[in-house]
Coordinates of C-alpha atoms in Angstrom, one line a residue:
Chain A
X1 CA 14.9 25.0 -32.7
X2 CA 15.4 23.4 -29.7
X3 CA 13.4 26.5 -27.7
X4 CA 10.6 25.4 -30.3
X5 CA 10.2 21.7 -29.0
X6 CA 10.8 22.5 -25.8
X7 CA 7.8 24.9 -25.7
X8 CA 5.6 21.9 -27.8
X9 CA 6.7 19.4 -24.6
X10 CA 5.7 21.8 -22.2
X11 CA 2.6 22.6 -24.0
X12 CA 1.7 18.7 -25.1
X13 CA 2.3 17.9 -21.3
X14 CA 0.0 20.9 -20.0
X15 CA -2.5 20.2 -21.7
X16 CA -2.5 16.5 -21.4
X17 CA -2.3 17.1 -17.6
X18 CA -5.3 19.5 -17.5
X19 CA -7.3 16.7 -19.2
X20 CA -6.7 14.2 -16.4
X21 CA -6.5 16.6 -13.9
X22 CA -10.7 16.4 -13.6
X23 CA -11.5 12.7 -14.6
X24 CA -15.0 12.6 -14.8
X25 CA -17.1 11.0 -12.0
X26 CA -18.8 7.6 -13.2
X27 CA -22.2 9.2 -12.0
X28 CA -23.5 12.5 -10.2
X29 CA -25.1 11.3 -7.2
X30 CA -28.9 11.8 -7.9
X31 CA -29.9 14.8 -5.0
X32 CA -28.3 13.3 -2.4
X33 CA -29.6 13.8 1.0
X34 CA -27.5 16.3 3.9
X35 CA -24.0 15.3 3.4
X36 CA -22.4 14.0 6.0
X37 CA -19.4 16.1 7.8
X38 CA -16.9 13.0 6.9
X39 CA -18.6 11.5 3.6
X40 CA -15.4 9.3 2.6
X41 CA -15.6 5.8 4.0
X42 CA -12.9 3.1 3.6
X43 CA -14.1 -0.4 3.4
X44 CA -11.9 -2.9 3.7
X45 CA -13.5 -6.0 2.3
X46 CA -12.5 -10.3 0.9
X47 CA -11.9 -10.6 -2.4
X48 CA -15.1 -12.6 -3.1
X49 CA -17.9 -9.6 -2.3
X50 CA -15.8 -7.2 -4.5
X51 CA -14.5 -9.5 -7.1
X52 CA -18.1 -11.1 -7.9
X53 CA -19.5 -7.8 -8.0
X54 CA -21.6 -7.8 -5.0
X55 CA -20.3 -4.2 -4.0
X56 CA -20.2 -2.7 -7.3
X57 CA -23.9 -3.5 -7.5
X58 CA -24.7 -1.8 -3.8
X59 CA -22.5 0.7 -3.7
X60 CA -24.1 3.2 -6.0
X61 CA -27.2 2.8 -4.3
X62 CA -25.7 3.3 -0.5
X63 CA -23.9 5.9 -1.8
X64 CA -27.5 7.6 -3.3
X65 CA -29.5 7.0 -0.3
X66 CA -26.4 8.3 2.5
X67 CA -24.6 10.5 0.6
X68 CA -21.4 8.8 2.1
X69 CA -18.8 7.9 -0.8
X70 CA -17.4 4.2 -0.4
X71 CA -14.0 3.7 -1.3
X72 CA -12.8 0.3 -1.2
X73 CA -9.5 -2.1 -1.4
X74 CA -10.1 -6.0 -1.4
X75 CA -7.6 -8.4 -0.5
X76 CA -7.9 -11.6 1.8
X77 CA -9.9 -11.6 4.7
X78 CA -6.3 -11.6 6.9
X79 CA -5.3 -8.6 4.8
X80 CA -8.5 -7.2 5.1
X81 CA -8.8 -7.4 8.7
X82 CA -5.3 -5.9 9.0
X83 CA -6.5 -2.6 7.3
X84 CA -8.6 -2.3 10.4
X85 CA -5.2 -2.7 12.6
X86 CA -3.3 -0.4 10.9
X87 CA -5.9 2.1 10.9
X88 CA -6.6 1.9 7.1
X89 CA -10.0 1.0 7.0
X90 CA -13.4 2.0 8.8
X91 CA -15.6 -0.9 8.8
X92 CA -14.5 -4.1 7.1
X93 CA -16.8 -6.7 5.3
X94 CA -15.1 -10.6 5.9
X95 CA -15.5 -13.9 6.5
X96 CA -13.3 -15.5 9.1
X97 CA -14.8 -16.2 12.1
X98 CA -11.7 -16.8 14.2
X99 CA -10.0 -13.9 12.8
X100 CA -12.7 -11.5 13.2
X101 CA -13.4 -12.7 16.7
X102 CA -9.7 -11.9 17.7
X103 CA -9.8 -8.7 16.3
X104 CA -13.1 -7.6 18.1
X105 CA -11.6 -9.2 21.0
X106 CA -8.5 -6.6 21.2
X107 CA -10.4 -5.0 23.6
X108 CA -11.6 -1.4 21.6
X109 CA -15.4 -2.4 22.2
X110 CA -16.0 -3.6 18.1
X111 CA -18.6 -5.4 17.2
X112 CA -19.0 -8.5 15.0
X113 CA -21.9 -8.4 12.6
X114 CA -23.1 -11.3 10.8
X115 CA -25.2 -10.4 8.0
X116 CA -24.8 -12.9 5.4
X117 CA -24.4 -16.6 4.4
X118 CA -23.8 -18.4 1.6
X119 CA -22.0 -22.3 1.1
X120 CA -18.5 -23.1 -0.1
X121 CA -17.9 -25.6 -2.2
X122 CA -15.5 -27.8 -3.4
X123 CA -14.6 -27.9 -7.3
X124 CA -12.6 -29.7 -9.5
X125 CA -12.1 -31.4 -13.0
X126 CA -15.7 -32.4 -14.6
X127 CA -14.6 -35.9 -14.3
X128 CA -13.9 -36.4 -10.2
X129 CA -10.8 -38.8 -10.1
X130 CA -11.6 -38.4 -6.4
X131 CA -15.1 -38.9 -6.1
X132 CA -16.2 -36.1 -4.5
X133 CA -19.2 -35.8 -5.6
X134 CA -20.2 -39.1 -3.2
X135 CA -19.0 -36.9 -0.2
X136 CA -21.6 -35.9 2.5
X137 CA -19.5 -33.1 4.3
X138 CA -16.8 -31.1 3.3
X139 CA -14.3 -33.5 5.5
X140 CA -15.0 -36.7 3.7
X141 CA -14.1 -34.8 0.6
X142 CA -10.7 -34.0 1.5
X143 CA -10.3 -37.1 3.2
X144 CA -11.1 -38.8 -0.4
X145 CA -8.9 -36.2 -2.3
X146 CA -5.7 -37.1 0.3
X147 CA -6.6 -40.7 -0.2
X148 CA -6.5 -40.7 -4.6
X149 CA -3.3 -37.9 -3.8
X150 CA -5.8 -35.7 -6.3
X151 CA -3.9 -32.8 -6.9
X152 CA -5.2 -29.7 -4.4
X153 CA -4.8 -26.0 -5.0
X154 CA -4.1 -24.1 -1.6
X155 CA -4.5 -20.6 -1.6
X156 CA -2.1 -20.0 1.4
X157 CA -2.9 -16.6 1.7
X158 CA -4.6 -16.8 5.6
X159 CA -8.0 -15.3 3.4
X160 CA -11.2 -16.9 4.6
X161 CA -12.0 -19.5 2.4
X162 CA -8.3 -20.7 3.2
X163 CA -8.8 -20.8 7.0
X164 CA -11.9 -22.3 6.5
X165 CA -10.0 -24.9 4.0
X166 CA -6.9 -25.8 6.7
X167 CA -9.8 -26.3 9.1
X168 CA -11.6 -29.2 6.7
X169 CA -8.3 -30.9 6.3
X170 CA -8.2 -30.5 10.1
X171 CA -11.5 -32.6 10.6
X172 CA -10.6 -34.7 7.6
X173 CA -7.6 -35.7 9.8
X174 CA -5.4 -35.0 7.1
X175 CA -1.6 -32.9 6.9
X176 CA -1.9 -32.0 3.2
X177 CA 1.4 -29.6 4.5
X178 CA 4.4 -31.0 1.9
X179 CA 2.4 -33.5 0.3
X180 CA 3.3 -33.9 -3.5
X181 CA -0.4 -33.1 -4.4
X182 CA -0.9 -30.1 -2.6
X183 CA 0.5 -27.0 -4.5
X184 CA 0.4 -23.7 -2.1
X185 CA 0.2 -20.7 -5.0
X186 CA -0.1 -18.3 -2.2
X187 CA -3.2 -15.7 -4.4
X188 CA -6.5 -14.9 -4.4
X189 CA -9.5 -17.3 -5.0
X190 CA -10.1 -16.2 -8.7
X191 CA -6.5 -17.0 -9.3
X192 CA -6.8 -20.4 -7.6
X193 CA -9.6 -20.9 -9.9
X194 CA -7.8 -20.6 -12.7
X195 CA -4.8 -22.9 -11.5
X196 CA -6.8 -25.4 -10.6
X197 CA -8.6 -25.4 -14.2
X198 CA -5.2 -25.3 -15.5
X199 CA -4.1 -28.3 -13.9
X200 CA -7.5 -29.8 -13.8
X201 CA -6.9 -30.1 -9.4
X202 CA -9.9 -29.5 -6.6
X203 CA -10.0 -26.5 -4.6
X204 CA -12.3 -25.0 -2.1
X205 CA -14.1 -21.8 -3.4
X206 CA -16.7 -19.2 -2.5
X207 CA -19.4 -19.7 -4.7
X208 CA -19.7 -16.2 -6.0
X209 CA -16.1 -16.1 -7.1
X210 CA -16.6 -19.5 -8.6
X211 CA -19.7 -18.7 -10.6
X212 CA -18.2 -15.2 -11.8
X213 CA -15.5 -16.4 -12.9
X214 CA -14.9 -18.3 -15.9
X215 CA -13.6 -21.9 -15.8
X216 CA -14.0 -25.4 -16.8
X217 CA -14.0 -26.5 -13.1
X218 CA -17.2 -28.6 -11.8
X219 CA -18.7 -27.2 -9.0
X220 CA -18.9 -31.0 -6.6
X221 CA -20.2 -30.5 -4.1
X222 CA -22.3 -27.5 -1.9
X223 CA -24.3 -26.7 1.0
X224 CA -23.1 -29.9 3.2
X225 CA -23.1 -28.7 7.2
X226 CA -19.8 -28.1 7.4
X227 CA -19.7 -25.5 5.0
X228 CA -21.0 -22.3 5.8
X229 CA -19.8 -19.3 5.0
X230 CA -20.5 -16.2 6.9
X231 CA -20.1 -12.7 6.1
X232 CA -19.8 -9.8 8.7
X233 CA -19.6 -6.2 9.1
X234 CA -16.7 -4.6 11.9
X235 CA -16.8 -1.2 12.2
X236 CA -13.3 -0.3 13.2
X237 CA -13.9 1.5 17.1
X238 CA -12.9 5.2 17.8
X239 CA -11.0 4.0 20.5
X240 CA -9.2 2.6 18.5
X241 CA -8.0 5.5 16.2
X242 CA -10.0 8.5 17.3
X243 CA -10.4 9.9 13.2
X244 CA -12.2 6.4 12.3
X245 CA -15.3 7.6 10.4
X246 CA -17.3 5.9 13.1
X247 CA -21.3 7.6 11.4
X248 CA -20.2 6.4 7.9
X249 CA -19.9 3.0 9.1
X250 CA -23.0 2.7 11.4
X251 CA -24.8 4.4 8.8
X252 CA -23.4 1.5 5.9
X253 CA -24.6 -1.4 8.7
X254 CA -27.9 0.8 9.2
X255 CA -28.6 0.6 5.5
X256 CA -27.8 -3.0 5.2
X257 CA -30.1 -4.1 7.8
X258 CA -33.2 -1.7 5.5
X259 CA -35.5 -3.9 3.4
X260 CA -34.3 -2.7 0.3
X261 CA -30.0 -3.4 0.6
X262 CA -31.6 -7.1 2.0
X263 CA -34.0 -7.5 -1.2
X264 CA -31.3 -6.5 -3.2
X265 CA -28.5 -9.1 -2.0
X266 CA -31.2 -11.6 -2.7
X267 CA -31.8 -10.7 -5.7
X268 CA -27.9 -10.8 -6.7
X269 CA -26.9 -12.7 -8.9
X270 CA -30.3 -14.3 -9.9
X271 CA -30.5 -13.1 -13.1
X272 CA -27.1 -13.7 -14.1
X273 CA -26.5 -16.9 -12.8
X274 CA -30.2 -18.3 -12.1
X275 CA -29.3 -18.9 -8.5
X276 CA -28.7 -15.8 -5.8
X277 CA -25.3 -15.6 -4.2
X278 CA -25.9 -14.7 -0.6
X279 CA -28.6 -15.2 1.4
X280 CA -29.7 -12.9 4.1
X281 CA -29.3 -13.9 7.8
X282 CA -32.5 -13.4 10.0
X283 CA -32.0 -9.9 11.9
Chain B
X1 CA -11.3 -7.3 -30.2
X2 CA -11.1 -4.0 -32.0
X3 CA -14.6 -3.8 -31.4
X4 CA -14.5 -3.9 -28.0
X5 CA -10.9 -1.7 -27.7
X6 CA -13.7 0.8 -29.3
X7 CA -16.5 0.3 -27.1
X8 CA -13.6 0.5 -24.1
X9 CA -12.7 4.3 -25.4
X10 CA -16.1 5.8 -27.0
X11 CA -18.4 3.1 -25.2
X12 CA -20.9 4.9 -22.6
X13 CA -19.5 3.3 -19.8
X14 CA -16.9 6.1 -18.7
X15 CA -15.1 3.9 -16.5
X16 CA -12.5 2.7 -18.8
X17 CA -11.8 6.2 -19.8
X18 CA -11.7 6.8 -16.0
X19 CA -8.8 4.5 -15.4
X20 CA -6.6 5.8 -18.4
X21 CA -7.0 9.2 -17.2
X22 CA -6.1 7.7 -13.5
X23 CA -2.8 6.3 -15.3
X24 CA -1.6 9.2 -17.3
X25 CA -2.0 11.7 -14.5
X26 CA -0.2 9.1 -12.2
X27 CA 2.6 8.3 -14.6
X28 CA 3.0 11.7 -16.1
X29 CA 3.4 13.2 -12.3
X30 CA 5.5 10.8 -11.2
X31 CA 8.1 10.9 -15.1
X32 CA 7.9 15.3 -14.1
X33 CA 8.9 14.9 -10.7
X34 CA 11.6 12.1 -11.6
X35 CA 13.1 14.2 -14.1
X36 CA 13.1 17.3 -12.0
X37 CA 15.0 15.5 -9.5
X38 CA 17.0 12.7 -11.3
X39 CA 18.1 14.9 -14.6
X40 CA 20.5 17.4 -12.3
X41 CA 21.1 14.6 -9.9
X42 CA 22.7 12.8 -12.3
X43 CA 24.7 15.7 -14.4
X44 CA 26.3 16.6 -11.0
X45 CA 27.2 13.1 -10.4
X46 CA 28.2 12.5 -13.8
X47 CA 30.2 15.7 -14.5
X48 CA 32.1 15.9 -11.4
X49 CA 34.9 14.3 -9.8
X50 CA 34.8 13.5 -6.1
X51 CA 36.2 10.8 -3.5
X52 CA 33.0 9.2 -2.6
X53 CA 31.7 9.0 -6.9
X54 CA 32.1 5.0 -7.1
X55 CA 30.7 4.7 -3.8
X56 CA 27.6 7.1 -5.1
X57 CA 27.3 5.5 -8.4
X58 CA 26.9 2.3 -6.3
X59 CA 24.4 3.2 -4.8
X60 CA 22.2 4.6 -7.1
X61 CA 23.4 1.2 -9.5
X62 CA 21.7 -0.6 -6.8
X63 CA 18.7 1.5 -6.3
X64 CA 17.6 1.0 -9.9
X65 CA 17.2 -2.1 -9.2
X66 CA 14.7 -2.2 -6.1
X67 CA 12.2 -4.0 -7.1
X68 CA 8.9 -2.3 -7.2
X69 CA 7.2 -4.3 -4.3
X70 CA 9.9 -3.5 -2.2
X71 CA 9.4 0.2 -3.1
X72 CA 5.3 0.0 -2.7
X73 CA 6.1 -1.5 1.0
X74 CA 8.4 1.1 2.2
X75 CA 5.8 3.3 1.0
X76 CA 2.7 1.5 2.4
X77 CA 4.5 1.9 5.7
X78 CA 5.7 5.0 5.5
X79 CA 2.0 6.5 4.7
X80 CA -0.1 3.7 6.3
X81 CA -2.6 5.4 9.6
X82 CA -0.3 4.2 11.7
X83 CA 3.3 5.0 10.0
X84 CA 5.2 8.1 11.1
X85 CA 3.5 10.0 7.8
X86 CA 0.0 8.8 8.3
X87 CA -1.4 12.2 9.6
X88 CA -1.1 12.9 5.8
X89 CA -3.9 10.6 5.0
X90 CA -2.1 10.1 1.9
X91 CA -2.1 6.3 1.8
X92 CA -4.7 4.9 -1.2
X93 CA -4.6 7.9 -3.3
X94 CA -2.5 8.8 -6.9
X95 CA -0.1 11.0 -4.5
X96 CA 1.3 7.7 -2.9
X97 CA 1.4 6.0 -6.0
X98 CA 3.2 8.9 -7.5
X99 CA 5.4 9.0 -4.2
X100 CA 6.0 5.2 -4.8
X101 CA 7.0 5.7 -8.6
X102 CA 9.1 8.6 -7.9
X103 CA 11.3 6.6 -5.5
X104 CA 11.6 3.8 -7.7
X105 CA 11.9 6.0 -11.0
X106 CA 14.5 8.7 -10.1
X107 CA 17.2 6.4 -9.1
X108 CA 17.5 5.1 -13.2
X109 CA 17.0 8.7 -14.4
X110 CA 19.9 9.6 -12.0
X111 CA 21.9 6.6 -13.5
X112 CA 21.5 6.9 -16.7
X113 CA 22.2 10.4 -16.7
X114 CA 25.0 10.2 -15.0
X115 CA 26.7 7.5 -17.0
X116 CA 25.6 9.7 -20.3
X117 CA 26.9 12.8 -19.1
X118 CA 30.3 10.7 -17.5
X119 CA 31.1 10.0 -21.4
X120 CA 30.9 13.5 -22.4
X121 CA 31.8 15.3 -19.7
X122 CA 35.7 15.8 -21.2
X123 CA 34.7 17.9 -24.2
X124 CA 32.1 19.4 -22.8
X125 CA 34.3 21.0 -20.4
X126 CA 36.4 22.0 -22.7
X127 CA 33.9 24.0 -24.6
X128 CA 33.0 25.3 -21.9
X129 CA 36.4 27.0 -21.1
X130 CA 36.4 27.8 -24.9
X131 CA 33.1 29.6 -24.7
X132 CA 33.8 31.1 -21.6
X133 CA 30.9 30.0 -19.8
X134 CA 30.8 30.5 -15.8
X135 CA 30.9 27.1 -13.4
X136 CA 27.7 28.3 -12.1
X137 CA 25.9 28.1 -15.9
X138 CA 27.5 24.5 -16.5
X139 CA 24.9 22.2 -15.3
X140 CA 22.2 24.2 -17.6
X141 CA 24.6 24.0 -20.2
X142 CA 25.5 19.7 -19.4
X143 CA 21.3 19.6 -19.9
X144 CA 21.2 21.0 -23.4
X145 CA 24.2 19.7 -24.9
X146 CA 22.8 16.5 -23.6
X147 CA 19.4 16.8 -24.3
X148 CA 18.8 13.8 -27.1
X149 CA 19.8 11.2 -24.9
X150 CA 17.5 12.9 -21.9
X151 CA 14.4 12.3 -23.6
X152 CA 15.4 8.6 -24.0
X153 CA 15.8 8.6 -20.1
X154 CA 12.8 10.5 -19.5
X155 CA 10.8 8.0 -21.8
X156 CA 12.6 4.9 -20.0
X157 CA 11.1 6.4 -16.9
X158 CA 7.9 6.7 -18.2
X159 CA 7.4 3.6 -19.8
X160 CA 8.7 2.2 -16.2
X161 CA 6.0 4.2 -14.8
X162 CA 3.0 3.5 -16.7
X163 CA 3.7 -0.4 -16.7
X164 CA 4.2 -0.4 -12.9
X165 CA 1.8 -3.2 -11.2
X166 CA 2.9 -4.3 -7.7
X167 CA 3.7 -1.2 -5.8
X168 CA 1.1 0.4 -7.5
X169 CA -1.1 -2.1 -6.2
X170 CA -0.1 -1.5 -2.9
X171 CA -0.1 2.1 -2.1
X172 CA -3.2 2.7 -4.3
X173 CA -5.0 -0.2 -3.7
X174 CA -6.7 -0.1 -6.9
X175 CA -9.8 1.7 -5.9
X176 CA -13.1 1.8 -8.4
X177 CA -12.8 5.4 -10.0
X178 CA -10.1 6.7 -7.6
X179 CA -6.9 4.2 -7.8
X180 CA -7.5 1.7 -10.2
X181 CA -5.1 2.3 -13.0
X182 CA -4.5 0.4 -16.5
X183 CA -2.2 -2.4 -14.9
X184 CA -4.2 -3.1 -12.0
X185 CA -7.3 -3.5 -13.6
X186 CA -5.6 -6.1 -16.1
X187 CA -4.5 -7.9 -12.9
X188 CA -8.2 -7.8 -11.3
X189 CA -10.0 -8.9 -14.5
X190 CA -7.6 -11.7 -15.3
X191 CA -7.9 -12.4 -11.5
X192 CA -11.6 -13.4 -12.4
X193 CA -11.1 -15.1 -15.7
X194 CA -11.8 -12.2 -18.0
X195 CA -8.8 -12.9 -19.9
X196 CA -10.6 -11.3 -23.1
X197 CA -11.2 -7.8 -21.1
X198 CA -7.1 -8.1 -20.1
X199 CA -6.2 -8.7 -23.3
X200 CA -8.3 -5.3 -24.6
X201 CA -7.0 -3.2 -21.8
X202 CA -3.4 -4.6 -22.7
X203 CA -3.6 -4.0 -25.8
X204 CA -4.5 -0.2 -25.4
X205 CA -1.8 -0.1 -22.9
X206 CA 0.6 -0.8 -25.8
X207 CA -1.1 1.6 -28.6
X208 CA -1.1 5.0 -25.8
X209 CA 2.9 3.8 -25.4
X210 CA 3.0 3.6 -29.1
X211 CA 1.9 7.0 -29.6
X212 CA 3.9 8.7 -26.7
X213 CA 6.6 7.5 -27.9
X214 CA 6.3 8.3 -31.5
X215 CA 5.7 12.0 -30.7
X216 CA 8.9 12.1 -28.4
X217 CA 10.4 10.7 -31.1
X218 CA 9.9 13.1 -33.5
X219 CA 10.9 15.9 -31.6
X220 CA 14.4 13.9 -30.8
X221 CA 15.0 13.7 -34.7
X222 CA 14.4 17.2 -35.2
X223 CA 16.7 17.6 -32.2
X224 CA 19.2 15.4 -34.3
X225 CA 18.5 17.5 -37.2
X226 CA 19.7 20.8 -35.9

């Protein structure tokens, strides 16, 4: 009896391994043109272009028109940027100016591309205890939030948005550090998002990630001066690890500089949202 | 909710069925290699008596309980580009997540075993003797005589496997149609605020543990029969 279930395991397991063994690809590349010698190409990009779906939406069509085949991790622009250190990426897509400028400045002849824009923003509970919404930059914001002790949703995760954040409460002339308001939940932005609906408290956001995702937050205030938010391509430098797939990310920053990946980052979002996300920077 | 647990499996969009395929492979690996290396481990622990057995049970009491972050670091580090094994190019893939799920499943297969088999081991030596059968035949014969508790084990381990979130995280780094496995998408959508697409993919996380476990299951109470 025993040799009986032993041989059902044995079959039950074969064959549930043969089905997984070939998981079906979401799409057959449409005739793709010559593949490349090195098709596979490791982005390493922020949370906010993967989780509002910005690369989901471009990368079937890169991968159509190279033949390259993207595959791509998302954490915070530090974490992201550290891929490129470590030797686990080939071109990374962030936003954090300071960061990215001293990892192009390590000396392996990398370039910074800036290819993108688009505003944070500063959200929180429909109602504005604060008064945000009266701001005109960014910095007055904060400086109103420290002043009601409005409670503040860090990300403290050294991502983009919360360099860019410690630099506001910088010009604010603020040290939220240790204040009772200011919770540090150390996570990504769509997480912060849902905290600070939660606990009804401002945070800054992207405003990709704020508009995909779903919460009762008030977006109050956008597009003041102090706000930008840049995006930029790094393709990680061969002298830096001599097996970087150096063609597959000059051809990615090619095919984002072609009319049709520019039309169709301006077009994100627009039907969705009735606003595009990102906005393409002048070549 | 059901209707979109049924759109998830026989919906057009393949991803879904994509990911589940990505998990069972990933956990079903990572339970066979476990086994393979936990199920003697442990019956030679368990059966034997030797100077240094606290000090080894101690050690593999305290290696159950790594926690799997801990586990998906050593192995980010060890398979990162520029960690000793990163010529294998091995990092982001289902190998190092079944790598990182073998080191943190064999250690409670090992355990378990051991302390199963510790019980027993008396009067199974004994029958052994009776029977006659050669030292070098006892550890197949520890398996089968304790083979209705094993599948327990073996289905501890594999729930522990397919529920796995942070290491798996790590080392696979949940990659669109390559990585991404049931837990980790639950974690990215709920990430964005589509709690409703967690719950579904929760929810058919539960009903494919369901029906694993029934089946082993039955073939432990016709074990039990016999």
């Amino acid at each position: 009896m025993f040799k009986r279930s032993f041989i059902l395991i044995v079959l039950a397991l074969a064959l549930l391994l043969s089905a997984c063994a070939t998981p079906t690809p979401a799409a057959a590349p449409p005739a793709a043109p010559a593949a490349p010698a090195n098709p596979v190409l490791r982005m390493s990009t922020t949370t906010s272009v993967n989780d509002s779906g910005l690369m989901a939406y471009l990368q079937p069509v890169f991968e159509a028109d190279t033949g390259y085949k993207l595959e791509i991790t998302s954490a915070g622009s530090g974490a992201a940027i550290e891929k490129g250190r470590t030797g686990d990426a080939d071109i990374l897509l962030v936003h954090s100016k300071a960061a990215e400028e001293e990892f192009t400045g390590e000396g392996f002849d990398e370039v910074r591309i800036p290819f993108m824009t688009n505003y944070f923003i500063v959200v929180g509970p429909e109602a504005d205890p604060a008064g945000v919404k009266t701001a005109k930059t960014a910095a007055e914001a904060f400086k109103k939030i420290a002043d009601a002790s409005a409670p503040f949703i860090t990300r403290g995760d050294k991502s983009g948005t919360n360099t860019k954040e410690l630099a506001i409460w910088k010009a604010a002339g603020v040290d939220p550090e240790g204040q009772a308001w200011y919770t540090n939940i150390g996570a990504g932005m769509g997480q912060a998002l849902t905290v600070a609906s939660e606990q009804q408290a401002y945070t800054l956001s992207d405003k990709a990630t704020f508009l995909a995702a779903k919460t009762d937050l008030a977006l109050l205030l956008e597009t003041a001066d102090d706000m930008l938010n840049t995006y930029s391509v790094i393709a990680v430098g061969p002298k830096r690890f001599a097996d970087t797939n150096a063609e597959g990310a000059k051809a990615f920053i090619d095919w984002l500089a072609t009319d049709k990946a520019r039309d169709m980052i301006a077009k994100f979002g627009v039907e969705q949202y009735g606003q595009a996300l990102f906005y393409n920077m002048d070549k | 909710m059901i209707d979109r647990i049924l759109d998830l499996f026989f919906g057009p969009n393949p991803e879904f069925r994509q990911i589940v395929a990505v998990t069972l492979r990933m956990s079903l690996f990572s339970t066979l290699v476990s086994t393979l290396l936990g199920v003697p481990l442990g019956v030679l622990i368990g059966a034997n008596e030797f100077r240094a057995k606290p000090l080894v049970s101690r050690l593999v009491d305290t290696l159950m309980g790594i926690p799997p972050v801990v586990g998906g670091l050593v192995v980010f580090l060890l398979l990162s580009r520029s960690g000793p094994l990163g010529s294998l190019k091995l990092l982001y893939t289902v190998t190092a997540m079944v790598i990182a799920q073998v080191l943190l499943i064999t250690p409670i297969i090992t355990g378990m075993a051991s302390n199963i088999v510790s019980i027993r081991a008396p009067s199974i030596r004994e029958t052994c003797h009776g029977l006659g059968i050669p030292p070098g035949r006892r550890l197949w014969y520890t398996i089968l005589e304790c083979r209705v508790p094993f599948i327990s084990i073996v289905l501890a381990g594999f729930g522990r496997a397919i529920a796995e979130v942070g290491a798996v995280q790590m080392v696979g780094g949940n990659i669109q149609f390559k990585t991404r496995t049931m837990t980790t998408a639950i974690m990215m959508q709920s990430n964005m605020g589509y709690f409703d697409l967690a719950v579904a993919l929760g929810f058919v996380l539960l009903i494919i543990s369901f029906t694993i476990n029934s089946l082993v299951h039955l073939i432990q109470d016709r074990e039990r029969r016999d």
